[in-house]
Short mmCIF file of C-alpha atoms in Angstrom, two decimals:
data_model
loop_
_atom_site.label_atom_id
_atom_site.label_comp_id
_atom_site.label_asym_id
_atom_site.label_seq_id
_atom_site.Cartn_x
_atom_site.Cartn_y
_atom_site.Cartn_z
CA UNK A 3 114.19 55.14 104.05
CA UNK A 4 113.30 52.87 107.04
CA UNK A 5 110.06 51.20 107.37
CA UNK A 6 108.39 53.71 109.74
CA UNK A 7 109.46 56.41 107.32
CA UNK A 8 107.65 54.62 104.26
CA UNK A 9 104.58 54.20 106.44
CA UNK A 10 104.55 57.87 107.39
CA UNK A 11 105.05 58.78 103.67
CA UNK A 12 102.21 56.59 102.51
CA UNK A 13 99.93 57.70 105.34
CA UNK A 14 100.39 61.23 104.18
CA UNK A 15 100.08 60.58 100.35
CA UNK A 16 96.94 58.26 100.60
CA UNK A 17 95.25 59.44 103.89
CA UNK A 18 91.35 58.98 103.77
CA UNK A 19 91.33 62.75 104.10
CA UNK A 20 92.51 65.16 101.93
CA UNK A 21 95.65 66.64 103.47
CA UNK A 22 96.84 70.14 102.70
CA UNK A 23 99.55 72.50 104.20
CA UNK A 24 99.57 76.09 103.80
CA UNK A 25 101.98 78.70 104.94
CA UNK A 26 101.24 82.00 106.84
CA UNK A 27 100.58 83.65 103.53
CA UNK A 28 97.93 81.11 102.47
CA UNK A 29 100.14 79.43 99.78
CA UNK A 30 99.73 75.69 99.35
CA UNK A 31 102.95 74.02 100.15
CA UNK A 32 101.87 70.46 100.25
CA UNK A 33 98.86 68.29 98.82
CA UNK A 34 98.32 64.61 99.04
CA UNK A 35 97.03 62.20 96.50
CA UNK A 36 93.45 62.17 98.13
CA UNK A 37 92.99 65.80 97.16
CA UNK A 38 92.53 64.68 93.56
CA UNK A 39 89.57 62.61 94.38
CA UNK A 40 88.23 65.51 96.40
CA UNK A 41 88.90 68.40 94.10
CA UNK A 42 89.91 67.17 90.68
CA UNK A 43 93.32 68.88 90.98
CA UNK A 44 96.68 66.87 90.69
CA UNK A 45 98.53 67.60 93.82
CA UNK A 46 101.58 68.94 92.10
CA UNK A 47 99.31 71.62 90.40
CA UNK A 48 98.25 72.88 93.64
CA UNK A 49 101.75 73.45 95.15
CA UNK A 50 102.41 77.42 94.96
CA UNK A 51 98.86 78.43 94.39
CA UNK A 52 96.73 80.32 96.98
CA UNK A 53 94.40 78.37 99.15
CA UNK A 54 91.58 80.31 97.79
CA UNK A 55 91.46 78.40 94.66
CA UNK A 56 89.68 75.71 96.71
CA UNK A 57 87.11 78.20 98.22
CA UNK A 58 84.20 79.00 96.30
CA UNK A 59 84.15 82.64 94.99
CA UNK A 60 81.04 83.81 97.00
CA UNK A 61 82.70 82.84 100.14
CA UNK A 62 86.41 84.15 99.56
CA UNK A 63 85.95 87.50 101.36
CA UNK A 64 84.52 86.02 104.54
CA UNK A 65 86.91 83.20 104.25
CA UNK A 66 89.91 85.76 104.31
CA UNK A 67 88.58 87.36 107.27
CA UNK A 68 88.51 84.11 109.10
CA UNK A 69 92.05 83.22 108.22
CA UNK A 70 93.20 86.46 109.59
CA UNK A 71 91.45 85.79 112.71
CA UNK A 72 92.88 82.37 112.96
CA UNK A 73 96.34 83.48 112.41
CA UNK A 74 96.01 85.79 115.34
CA UNK A 75 95.69 82.94 117.59
CA UNK A 76 96.15 79.48 115.77
CA UNK A 77 94.98 76.54 117.51
CA UNK A 78 93.74 72.93 116.67
CA UNK A 79 89.99 72.89 115.99
CA UNK A 80 87.38 72.13 113.27
CA UNK A 81 86.35 74.78 111.18
CA UNK A 82 82.63 73.89 111.57
CA UNK A 83 80.19 76.74 111.84
CA UNK A 84 83.00 79.38 112.11
CA UNK A 85 82.99 79.63 108.19
CA UNK A 86 79.46 80.40 106.98
CA UNK A 87 78.12 77.76 104.38
CA UNK A 88 81.18 75.59 104.90
CA UNK A 89 81.98 74.50 101.21
CA UNK A 90 84.84 73.55 99.07
CA UNK A 91 85.33 74.31 95.31
CA UNK A 92 86.47 71.50 92.79
CA UNK A 93 88.41 72.20 89.72
CA UNK A 94 85.38 72.08 87.46
CA UNK A 95 83.73 74.75 89.58
CA UNK A 96 81.17 72.50 91.43
CA UNK A 97 80.90 72.58 95.12
CA UNK A 98 80.62 70.16 97.93
CA UNK A 99 79.94 70.31 101.60
CA UNK A 100 83.30 70.05 103.52
CA UNK A 101 84.40 68.90 106.95
CA UNK A 102 87.75 70.52 107.92
CA UNK A 103 90.02 70.28 110.81
CA UNK A 104 93.03 72.60 111.29
CA UNK A 105 96.41 71.89 112.99
CA UNK A 106 99.12 74.66 113.09
CA UNK A 107 102.72 73.92 113.66
CA UNK A 108 106.16 75.80 113.11
CA UNK A 109 109.29 74.81 111.14
CA UNK A 110 112.39 77.06 111.88
CA UNK A 111 110.04 79.56 113.36
CA UNK A 112 107.73 79.74 110.37
CA UNK A 113 103.88 78.98 110.81
CA UNK A 114 102.35 76.39 108.76
CA UNK A 115 98.73 75.04 108.94
CA UNK A 116 97.63 71.51 108.13
CA UNK A 117 94.01 70.88 106.95
CA UNK A 118 92.33 67.46 106.82
CA UNK A 119 89.46 67.84 104.44
CA UNK A 120 86.57 65.46 103.67
CA UNK A 121 83.47 65.39 101.57
CA UNK A 122 80.49 65.34 104.01
CA UNK A 123 77.79 66.02 101.40
CA UNK A 124 76.12 62.60 102.19
CA UNK A 125 76.34 63.26 105.89
CA UNK A 126 75.00 66.64 105.45
CA UNK A 127 72.18 65.41 103.24
CA UNK A 128 71.23 62.82 105.83
CA UNK A 129 71.50 65.36 108.64
CA UNK A 130 69.15 67.66 106.81
CA UNK A 131 66.86 64.88 106.23
CA UNK A 132 66.87 63.99 109.82
CA UNK A 133 66.29 67.53 110.93
CA UNK A 134 63.23 67.71 108.41
CA UNK A 135 61.95 64.43 109.78
CA UNK A 136 62.21 65.51 113.31
CA UNK A 137 60.55 69.00 112.51
CA UNK A 138 57.77 66.99 110.52
CA UNK A 139 57.30 64.74 113.67
CA UNK A 140 57.28 67.62 116.04
CA UNK A 141 54.50 69.13 113.79
CA UNK A 142 52.74 65.77 113.74
CA UNK A 143 52.82 65.49 117.64
CA UNK A 144 51.44 69.14 117.96
CA UNK A 145 48.69 68.34 115.46
CA UNK A 146 48.09 65.17 117.28
CA UNK A 147 47.98 66.80 120.66
CA UNK A 148 45.55 69.39 119.18
CA UNK A 149 43.52 66.72 117.92
CA UNK A 150 43.48 64.80 121.21
CA UNK A 151 42.48 67.91 123.12
CA UNK A 152 39.57 68.43 120.54
CA UNK A 153 38.59 64.69 120.44
CA UNK A 154 38.64 64.40 124.25
CA UNK A 155 36.03 67.14 124.61
CA UNK A 156 34.02 66.72 121.50
CA UNK A 157 33.68 63.03 121.58
CA UNK A 158 32.82 63.03 125.17
CA UNK A 159 30.15 65.51 124.96
CA UNK A 160 27.49 63.29 122.96
CA UNK A 161 28.50 60.29 125.38
CA UNK A 162 27.71 62.61 128.43
CA UNK A 163 24.33 63.27 126.82
CA UNK A 164 23.60 59.69 126.05
CA UNK A 165 24.53 58.42 129.62
CA UNK A 166 22.50 61.05 131.32
CA UNK A 167 19.31 60.64 129.08
CA UNK A 168 19.83 56.73 129.83
CA UNK A 169 19.98 57.62 133.64
CA UNK A 170 16.96 59.72 133.31
CA UNK A 171 14.94 57.01 131.62
CA UNK A 172 15.67 54.61 134.36
CA UNK A 173 13.82 57.11 136.73
CA UNK A 174 10.83 57.22 134.50
CA UNK A 175 10.32 53.64 133.05
CA UNK A 176 8.92 51.18 135.30
CA UNK A 177 8.27 48.12 133.15
CA UNK A 178 11.03 45.44 133.57
CA UNK A 179 11.26 45.00 129.75
CA UNK A 180 12.09 48.45 129.13
CA UNK A 181 14.53 48.61 132.17
CA UNK A 182 16.10 45.55 130.84
CA UNK A 183 16.78 47.45 127.42
CA UNK A 184 17.95 50.45 129.26
CA UNK A 185 20.47 48.30 131.17
CA UNK A 186 21.88 46.92 127.78
CA UNK A 187 22.06 50.44 126.56
CA UNK A 188 23.97 51.50 129.65
CA UNK A 189 26.34 48.52 129.14
CA UNK A 190 26.96 49.76 125.59
CA UNK A 191 27.67 53.28 126.75
CA UNK A 192 30.09 51.96 129.40
CA UNK A 193 31.85 50.02 126.84
CA UNK A 194 32.20 52.96 124.37
CA UNK A 195 33.48 55.07 127.14
CA UNK A 196 36.15 52.64 128.18
CA UNK A 197 37.30 52.24 124.35
CA UNK A 198 37.48 56.00 123.93
CA UNK A 199 39.46 56.49 127.22
CA UNK A 200 41.79 53.83 126.12
CA UNK A 201 42.44 55.34 122.75
CA UNK A 202 42.84 58.70 123.90
CA UNK A 203 45.18 57.68 126.68
CA UNK A 204 47.58 55.57 124.48
CA UNK A 205 47.80 58.32 121.84
CA UNK A 206 48.28 61.11 124.52
CA UNK A 207 51.19 58.89 126.26
CA UNK A 208 52.92 58.09 123.08
CA UNK A 209 52.85 61.78 121.60
CA UNK A 210 54.57 62.95 124.75
CA UNK A 211 51.90 65.28 125.61
CA UNK A 212 51.89 64.13 129.27
CA UNK A 213 54.59 65.42 131.72
CA UNK A 214 54.62 63.57 134.99
CA UNK A 215 54.10 65.72 138.16
CA UNK A 216 55.77 63.65 141.15
CA UNK A 217 53.98 64.18 144.53
CA UNK A 218 53.87 62.19 147.77
CA UNK A 219 51.40 59.20 147.18
CA UNK A 220 49.93 57.01 149.68
CA UNK A 221 49.59 53.49 148.53
CA UNK A 222 46.83 52.76 151.12
CA UNK A 223 44.76 55.70 149.73
CA UNK A 224 45.12 54.47 146.32
CA UNK A 225 43.96 50.91 147.27
CA UNK A 226 40.87 52.38 148.94
CA UNK A 227 39.85 54.37 145.99
CA UNK A 228 40.54 51.36 143.74
CA UNK A 229 38.65 49.07 145.91
CA UNK A 230 35.53 51.41 145.75
CA UNK A 231 35.87 51.63 142.01
CA UNK A 232 36.27 47.90 141.12
CA UNK A 233 34.44 46.11 144.14
CA UNK A 234 31.06 46.20 142.36
CA UNK A 235 32.35 44.77 139.13
CA UNK A 236 34.18 42.00 141.15
CA UNK A 237 30.95 41.02 142.71
CA UNK A 238 29.06 41.09 139.46
CA UNK A 239 31.46 38.49 138.23
CA UNK A 240 31.42 36.36 141.36
CA UNK A 241 35.00 37.18 142.28
CA UNK A 242 36.72 38.09 145.56
CA UNK A 243 38.74 41.37 145.20
CA UNK A 244 41.20 41.69 148.04
CA UNK A 245 43.36 44.59 148.89
CA UNK A 246 46.16 43.81 151.48
CA UNK A 247 47.58 46.52 153.77
CA UNK A 248 49.87 48.88 152.04
CA UNK A 249 52.00 50.82 154.62
CA UNK A 250 54.04 52.68 152.01
CA UNK A 251 54.22 56.37 150.60
CA UNK A 252 56.08 56.77 147.17
CA UNK A 253 56.87 59.88 145.08
CA UNK A 254 55.14 59.65 141.73
CA UNK A 255 52.53 61.24 139.51
CA UNK A 256 49.43 60.29 141.42
CA UNK A 257 47.10 60.31 138.37
CA UNK A 258 49.30 58.26 136.11
CA UNK A 259 50.21 55.71 138.83
CA UNK A 260 46.48 55.41 139.64
CA UNK A 261 45.73 54.77 135.98
CA UNK A 262 48.32 52.12 135.78
CA UNK A 263 46.91 50.23 138.63
CA UNK A 264 43.37 50.79 137.20
CA UNK A 265 44.45 48.92 134.06
CA UNK A 266 46.15 46.05 135.74
CA UNK A 267 43.06 45.48 138.00
CA UNK A 268 40.61 45.90 135.23
CA UNK A 269 42.57 43.29 133.07
CA UNK A 270 42.91 40.86 136.02
CA UNK A 271 39.13 40.94 136.46
CA UNK A 272 38.45 40.59 132.69
CA UNK A 273 40.52 37.45 132.38
CA UNK A 274 39.39 35.81 135.64
CA UNK A 275 36.18 33.61 135.64
CA UNK A 276 36.33 32.42 139.33
CA UNK A 277 38.29 32.96 142.43
CA UNK A 278 40.26 35.88 143.51
CA UNK A 279 42.04 39.01 142.46
CA UNK A 280 44.69 40.17 145.11
CA UNK A 281 46.38 43.56 145.23
CA UNK A 282 49.20 43.82 147.54
CA UNK A 283 52.20 45.92 148.48
CA UNK A 284 55.68 44.89 149.90
CA UNK A 285 58.91 46.52 150.42
CA UNK A 286 62.31 44.95 150.01
CA UNK A 287 65.93 45.88 148.69
CA UNK A 288 64.49 46.49 145.11
CA UNK A 289 62.06 49.22 146.58
CA UNK A 290 58.25 48.95 146.83
CA UNK A 291 56.53 46.42 144.83
CA UNK A 292 52.79 46.52 144.11
CA UNK A 293 51.53 43.08 142.89
CA UNK A 294 48.20 42.21 141.16
CA UNK A 295 47.61 38.44 141.34
CA UNK A 296 44.65 36.57 139.88
CA UNK A 297 43.31 33.08 139.49
CA UNK A 298 42.49 33.39 135.83
CA UNK A 299 43.15 31.85 132.72
CA UNK A 300 46.76 32.56 132.66
CA UNK A 301 49.14 33.41 129.80
CA UNK A 302 51.21 31.08 127.58
CA UNK A 303 55.03 31.41 127.99
CA UNK A 304 55.32 32.34 124.27
CA UNK A 305 52.80 35.01 124.66
CA UNK A 306 54.24 36.93 127.65
CA UNK A 307 56.33 39.24 125.63
CA UNK A 308 53.64 40.36 123.35
CA UNK A 309 50.78 41.11 125.97
CA UNK A 310 52.06 44.84 126.39
CA UNK A 311 51.72 45.34 122.46
CA UNK A 312 48.91 47.56 121.26
CA UNK A 313 45.77 45.89 120.29
CA UNK A 314 47.03 42.52 121.31
CA UNK A 315 44.69 40.20 123.39
CA UNK A 316 45.44 36.92 125.03
CA UNK A 317 43.42 34.02 123.58
CA UNK A 318 40.40 33.60 125.69
CA UNK A 319 39.47 30.14 124.63
CA UNK A 320 36.47 30.92 122.90
CA UNK A 321 35.07 33.45 125.41
CA UNK A 322 34.07 36.83 124.36
CA UNK A 323 36.62 39.34 124.29
CA UNK A 324 36.36 42.63 125.96
CA UNK A 325 38.06 45.97 124.90
CA UNK A 326 40.54 46.36 122.11
CA UNK A 327 43.75 45.38 123.82
CA UNK A 328 45.05 48.76 125.01
CA UNK A 329 44.99 48.27 128.74
CA UNK A 330 48.50 46.77 129.12
CA UNK A 331 49.84 49.09 126.31
CA UNK A 332 48.87 52.05 128.52
CA UNK A 333 50.63 50.31 131.43
CA UNK A 334 53.90 50.04 129.46
CA UNK A 335 53.86 53.63 128.45
CA UNK A 336 52.99 54.98 131.94
CA UNK A 337 55.81 52.74 133.39
CA UNK A 338 58.20 54.16 130.99
CA UNK A 339 57.07 57.81 131.81
CA UNK A 340 57.32 57.10 135.57
CA UNK A 341 60.60 55.29 135.61
CA UNK A 342 59.32 51.98 137.16
CA UNK A 343 59.28 48.58 135.85
CA UNK A 344 56.52 46.06 135.32
CA UNK A 345 57.15 42.34 135.33
CA UNK A 346 54.69 39.38 134.65
CA UNK A 347 54.58 35.79 135.59
CA UNK A 348 51.88 33.34 134.68
CA UNK A 349 50.89 29.72 134.37
CA UNK A 350 48.08 28.77 132.06
CA UNK A 351 45.05 27.75 133.93
CA UNK A 352 46.35 28.87 137.28
CA UNK A 353 46.64 32.62 136.99
CA UNK A 354 48.83 35.50 136.48
CA UNK A 355 50.79 38.03 138.67
CA UNK A 356 52.08 41.54 137.63
CA UNK A 357 54.54 43.09 139.67
CA UNK A 358 55.13 46.90 139.71
CA UNK A 359 58.39 47.90 141.14
CA UNK A 360 58.98 51.20 142.22
CA UNK A 361 62.70 51.94 142.82
CA UNK A 362 64.27 52.92 146.22
CA UNK A 363 64.80 56.67 145.06
CA UNK A 364 61.14 57.01 144.71
CA UNK A 365 60.04 55.51 148.16
CA UNK A 366 59.49 58.08 150.80
CA UNK A 367 58.27 55.78 153.56
CA UNK A 368 57.72 51.98 154.07
CA UNK A 369 55.41 52.74 156.79
CA UNK A 370 51.79 54.22 156.73
CA UNK A 371 51.32 57.79 157.81
CA UNK A 372 49.25 58.30 160.82
CA UNK A 373 45.63 58.42 159.98
CA UNK A 374 43.47 61.21 161.07
CA UNK A 375 40.26 60.27 162.82
CA UNK A 376 37.27 60.14 160.58
CA UNK A 377 34.84 63.14 161.34
CA UNK A 378 31.25 62.18 161.86
CA UNK A 379 29.39 62.63 158.66
CA UNK A 380 25.75 63.53 158.76
CA UNK A 381 24.21 62.46 155.48
CA UNK A 382 21.34 64.72 154.39
CA UNK A 383 19.27 63.25 151.62
CA UNK A 384 16.61 65.66 151.31
CA UNK A 385 17.15 66.74 147.67
CA UNK A 386 14.34 69.12 147.50
CA UNK A 387 16.32 71.50 149.64
CA UNK A 388 19.50 71.55 147.68
CA UNK A 389 19.58 74.11 144.64
CA UNK A 390 21.96 73.36 141.84
CA UNK A 391 23.23 76.05 139.38
CA UNK A 392 24.23 74.29 136.27
CA UNK A 393 26.71 76.22 133.82
CA UNK A 394 27.19 74.04 130.45
CA UNK A 395 27.84 75.58 127.01
CA UNK A 396 26.60 72.52 125.04
CA UNK A 397 22.85 72.50 124.86
CA UNK A 398 22.26 68.90 124.66
CA UNK A 399 24.49 68.04 127.44
CA UNK A 400 22.85 70.91 129.52
CA UNK A 401 19.30 69.79 128.71
CA UNK A 402 20.21 66.17 129.75
CA UNK A 403 21.90 66.85 132.85
CA UNK A 404 19.05 69.29 133.89
CA UNK A 405 16.56 66.48 133.27
CA UNK A 406 18.50 63.88 135.16
CA UNK A 407 18.95 66.06 138.17
CA UNK A 408 15.50 67.31 138.19
CA UNK A 409 14.19 63.60 138.23
CA UNK A 410 16.52 63.03 141.23
CA UNK A 411 14.52 65.63 143.04
CA UNK A 412 16.92 68.70 142.84
CA UNK A 413 16.01 72.24 142.12
CA UNK A 414 18.09 73.08 139.19
CA UNK A 415 18.88 76.43 137.51
CA UNK A 416 20.83 76.08 134.31
CA UNK A 417 22.56 78.34 131.81
CA UNK A 418 24.73 78.22 128.81
CA UNK A 419 27.15 80.73 129.87
CA UNK A 420 28.60 82.67 132.87
CA UNK A 421 26.51 85.81 131.73
CA UNK A 422 23.26 83.81 131.47
CA UNK A 423 23.75 82.30 134.83
CA UNK A 424 24.38 85.80 136.47
CA UNK A 425 20.59 86.10 137.62
CA UNK A 426 20.97 82.76 139.36
CA UNK A 427 24.49 83.74 141.02
CA UNK A 428 22.87 87.11 142.24
CA UNK A 429 20.67 85.00 144.63
CA UNK A 430 23.38 82.49 145.43
CA UNK A 431 23.15 81.24 148.93
CA UNK A 432 25.14 78.85 151.38
CA UNK A 433 24.05 75.16 150.45
CA UNK A 434 23.81 75.83 146.81
CA UNK A 435 26.12 73.76 144.54
CA UNK A 436 27.62 75.10 141.34
CA UNK A 437 28.15 72.44 138.59
CA UNK A 438 30.03 73.76 135.55
CA UNK A 439 31.86 72.37 132.48
CA UNK A 440 35.60 73.21 132.79
CA UNK A 441 35.89 74.49 129.10
CA UNK A 442 33.31 77.28 129.25
CA UNK A 443 34.83 79.80 126.80
CA UNK A 444 38.14 80.99 125.65
CA UNK A 445 38.37 83.51 128.57
CA UNK A 446 37.69 81.48 131.62
CA UNK A 447 37.35 77.93 132.78
CA UNK A 448 34.53 76.60 135.13
CA UNK A 449 37.10 76.62 137.99
CA UNK A 450 37.96 80.32 137.23
CA UNK A 451 34.25 81.20 137.43
CA UNK A 452 33.89 79.25 140.86
CA UNK A 453 36.89 81.13 142.24
CA UNK A 454 35.34 84.27 141.20
CA UNK A 455 31.99 83.40 142.88
CA UNK A 456 34.05 82.60 146.07
CA UNK A 457 35.89 86.05 146.00
CA UNK A 458 32.72 87.89 145.32
CA UNK A 459 30.44 86.19 148.21
CA UNK A 460 33.19 85.78 150.81
CA UNK A 461 32.80 82.00 151.52
CA UNK A 462 33.76 78.62 150.01
CA UNK A 463 30.98 78.08 147.33
CA UNK A 464 30.91 74.39 146.65
CA UNK A 465 31.43 73.32 143.18
CA UNK A 466 31.69 70.27 140.74
CA UNK A 467 33.76 70.79 137.52
CA UNK A 468 33.07 68.48 134.59
CA UNK A 469 35.73 67.83 132.18
CA UNK A 470 36.43 65.71 128.92
CA UNK A 471 40.11 65.70 129.43
CA UNK A 472 40.31 65.19 133.20
CA UNK A 473 43.96 64.01 133.58
CA UNK A 474 45.24 67.03 131.66
CA UNK A 475 43.13 69.35 133.95
CA UNK A 476 44.21 67.73 137.16
CA UNK A 477 47.89 67.76 136.05
CA UNK A 478 47.65 71.58 135.18
CA UNK A 479 46.57 72.37 138.64
CA UNK A 480 49.20 73.53 141.19
CA UNK A 481 47.17 72.67 144.21
CA UNK A 482 44.04 71.10 145.43
CA UNK A 483 40.75 73.15 145.60
CA UNK A 484 38.74 72.77 148.81
CA UNK A 485 35.08 71.96 148.28
CA UNK A 486 35.52 71.48 144.64
CA UNK A 487 35.36 68.03 143.06
CA UNK A 488 36.54 67.27 139.47
CA UNK A 489 34.57 64.56 137.40
CA UNK A 490 35.38 63.28 134.07
CA UNK A 491 32.98 63.19 131.18
CA UNK A 492 30.92 61.00 130.49
CA UNK A 493 30.26 61.46 134.19
CA UNK A 494 29.10 58.50 136.33
CA UNK A 495 25.73 59.45 137.35
CA UNK A 496 25.86 57.84 140.87
CA UNK A 497 29.06 59.53 141.51
CA UNK A 498 27.41 62.80 140.47
CA UNK A 499 24.62 62.46 142.88
CA UNK A 500 26.86 61.27 145.75
CA UNK A 501 29.35 64.21 145.26
CA UNK A 502 26.46 66.73 145.24
CA UNK A 503 25.16 65.35 148.60
CA UNK A 504 28.67 65.32 150.19
CA UNK A 505 29.32 68.95 148.96
CA UNK A 506 25.84 70.19 149.87
CA UNK A 507 26.13 68.47 153.36
CA UNK A 508 29.47 69.83 154.12
CA UNK A 509 28.28 73.43 153.34
CA UNK A 510 25.41 73.06 155.47
CA UNK A 511 27.56 71.95 158.38
CA UNK A 512 29.98 74.80 157.92
CA UNK A 513 27.23 77.41 157.94
CA UNK A 514 25.28 75.77 160.88
CA UNK A 515 21.90 75.15 159.71
CA UNK A 516 19.44 74.06 156.95
CA UNK A 517 19.26 75.82 153.91
CA UNK A 518 15.94 77.53 154.95
CA UNK A 519 17.58 78.91 158.01
CA UNK A 520 20.59 80.15 155.92
CA UNK A 521 18.15 81.74 153.38
CA UNK A 522 16.19 83.46 156.32
CA UNK A 523 19.28 84.58 157.91
CA UNK A 524 20.74 86.17 154.67
CA UNK A 525 17.24 87.86 153.93
CA UNK A 526 17.40 89.36 157.48
#
């Protein structure tokens, strides 16, 4: 026998897989040495026996059916799931999970089938463990999502109460000493709110509970909103906050992208003691690049790779630390979800630049869309003529909100449910503003209630919807709702008052007169 023949013979006899050849009657005509390791049978003792000797008794009937079907149209394939509970039987009666591949061939017109068999018990065990682990992870994620939804609502409710009571006390207290204590309390409330938001945000992002909803986003509009949000904080720290012109429109999830920039700008302000924080937008071959550049303390080169880790904070050289180090971890997760990249360069003592790169496929335009001329806004500040209908199912939040708004000079009618608010709705008039919690009951949301009121009265009733999980609420909406503003809990009291005035003024302009005139016209 030549060398090739010897190799072939040894390959057949000592293949890593057990090799068996059966004829068209199911009789074993060949078995290699490896079958002894698999089945405990000497190969020679298998020759001439029916292949069913290697099949567990409980599976033989079904196995015979599958063999018959195979012989009708034989082909190369893995047996796999075509045989229920694919298993093989050893000489001692024990079983093992088997992986089997079949290959038909003919000799002198007679059909034979070669079967390559291997023990996949360990692989099966690992697969089952992986499936169990994945199912457990899915259950944990679902539980985590439920917890986050509950925590987001329940933890923000007492914060909402405390914030509103603090704002109400500012209206009552006149002494500088007490106002100073209230300022410290407000600072503590703000810090607690930021920490809660960060913890919930990073958990929600990592759990996969957030699905991005891409829409056209004007970078210029985002910059204007961010400037309004952070300008006061920059002034308080003696910093210059600059936003360069941003003539670009991208396709991304607006809420998530805004959150990413929020964290970058907030982080830049936190680590800058003097100088400037500049936010810019440029376009190049890589796409659109939004940069946040500061003149702060900088980051050592050996720390750059760690700044996106959860709970990690750069050494502030003895200065008091702020937050828990989740801002950039949120940036990392949001960037991953949106398919954008974030790069950081820094020099200790000179500052840091973070570049957010939006790929070309997400860029809709590198030039700003035409801006509509601003309408002339007439700001009416006679709060006594603005009536508010507040629907809030949490008693403490409702009482605190009502107290604060009454101290602001509004006429407030409050109720704990839609049914309780019905007497107030019966007398609803243009110029009234409805304020409602988003999660009113199991049947309807605050937005559902507002839409029902608009259908009932035939005009756009202005409304403010408050939510402890504002990002999720906004992402669940299919389109914008006119004359309706969504605010997150705990609500910023200045933003609440400003929103009330804007909605009330817009309603008055739409109906062409003062509330008193509108009321008289309705009565007549």
